[in-house]
Amino acid sequence: GKSMTIDVRIEGTEQESTRMVEEIEKICVIRSQSNFYPNRGATKEGRVYLKLDISDKSENTCVCCGEIIPEGRHVCPYCECGE
């Protein structure tokens, strides 16, 4: 499958940023993540920087169960064996 790396900046409070990183981890591979950098002044907001691997999931997933599989396959070994 095709993949590429993109840079993402998340802005918000530290709690909001942490929650967004957890959601992003469910759908992407996070290559690197910065610390939370607070904004200047009387605010609780700041930012976190991520490098994400984005791939065409349809090309890397089992057509039966959706598990990530090696490139060039259509069915994962478990579904192939009937497990």
Tab-separated table of C-alpha atoms in Angstrom:
chain	number	residue	atom	x	y	z
A	1	GLY	CA	0.000	0.000	0.000
A	2	LYS	CA	0.961	3.586	-0.432
A	3	SER	CA	2.044	5.512	2.657
A	4	MET	CA	3.393	8.937	3.482
A	5	THR	CA	4.467	10.851	6.565
A	6	ILE	CA	2.725	14.083	7.512
A	7	ASP	CA	3.372	16.690	10.222
A	8	VAL	CA	0.438	17.629	12.466
A	9	ARG	CA	0.101	20.296	15.145
A	10	ILE	CA	-2.576	19.830	17.813
A	11	GLU	CA	-3.675	22.900	19.744
A	12	GLY	CA	-5.664	23.072	22.992
A	13	THR	CA	-5.204	22.375	26.664
A	14	GLU	CA	-2.824	19.607	27.704
A	15	GLN	CA	-5.811	17.375	28.522
A	16	GLU	CA	-7.464	18.055	25.138
A	17	SER	CA	-4.171	17.408	23.336
A	18	THR	CA	-3.665	14.101	25.144
A	19	ARG	CA	-7.200	13.011	24.231
A	20	MET	CA	-6.672	13.936	20.567
A	21	VAL	CA	-3.363	12.006	20.432
A	22	GLU	CA	-5.173	8.938	21.833
A	23	GLU	CA	-7.845	9.236	19.114
A	24	ILE	CA	-5.257	9.700	16.363
A	25	GLU	CA	-3.367	6.590	17.577
A	26	LYS	CA	-6.481	4.525	16.828
A	27	ILE	CA	-6.293	5.305	13.120
A	28	CYS	CA	-2.654	6.219	12.360
A	29	VAL	CA	0.878	5.226	13.254
A	30	ILE	CA	2.528	8.031	15.248
A	31	ARG	CA	6.227	8.126	14.288
A	32	SER	CA	7.154	10.858	16.772
A	33	GLN	CA	5.470	13.118	19.295
A	34	SER	CA	6.760	16.287	20.959
A	35	ASN	CA	6.177	17.355	24.528
A	36	PHE	CA	3.272	19.706	25.269
A	37	TYR	CA	4.458	23.282	24.720
A	38	PRO	CA	2.345	25.791	26.698
A	39	ASN	CA	1.454	29.080	25.050
A	40	ARG	CA	2.750	32.288	26.667
A	41	GLY	CA	0.507	34.327	28.918
A	42	ALA	CA	-2.366	33.450	31.217
A	43	THR	CA	-3.701	30.487	29.266
A	44	LYS	CA	-3.770	26.736	29.736
A	45	GLU	CA	-3.554	26.134	26.002
A	46	GLY	CA	-0.551	25.002	24.044
A	47	ARG	CA	0.463	22.628	21.282
A	48	VAL	CA	1.835	19.183	20.518
A	49	TYR	CA	3.597	18.238	17.269
A	50	LEU	CA	3.208	14.797	15.670
A	51	LYS	CA	4.683	12.983	12.692
A	52	LEU	CA	2.108	10.507	11.364
A	53	ASP	CA	2.358	7.655	8.886
A	54	ILE	CA	-0.704	7.698	6.676
A	55	SER	CA	-1.333	4.653	4.512
A	56	ASP	CA	-4.092	3.554	2.193
A	57	LYS	CA	-5.790	1.211	4.657
A	58	SER	CA	-7.861	-0.456	1.938
A	59	GLU	CA	-4.696	-1.861	0.371
A	60	ASN	CA	-3.221	-3.187	3.649
A	61	THR	CA	-6.228	-4.770	5.348
A	62	CYS	CA	-7.848	-8.204	5.331
A	63	VAL	CA	-11.042	-8.197	3.266
A	64	CYS	CA	-12.665	-10.473	5.891
A	65	CYS	CA	-11.765	-8.988	9.279
A	66	GLY	CA	-9.982	-5.683	8.570
A	67	GLU	CA	-6.686	-6.658	10.254
A	68	ILE	CA	-3.538	-5.051	8.827
A	69	ILE	CA	-1.767	-7.565	6.574
A	70	PRO	CA	1.418	-7.701	4.473
A	71	GLU	CA	1.334	-5.899	1.151
A	72	GLY	CA	0.154	-8.062	-1.726
A	73	ARG	CA	-2.238	-10.207	0.351
A	74	HIS	CA	-6.018	-9.909	0.509
A	75	VAL	CA	-6.758	-12.182	3.487
A	76	CYS	CA	-4.930	-12.468	6.816
A	77	PRO	CA	-3.452	-15.844	7.892
A	78	TYR	CA	-6.142	-16.287	10.588
A	79	CYS	CA	-9.070	-15.898	8.170
A	80	GLU	CA	-7.225	-18.006	5.596
A	81	CYS	CA	-7.041	-20.868	8.136
A	82	GLY	CA	-10.646	-20.379	9.210
A	83	GLU	CA	-9.808	-19.219	12.748
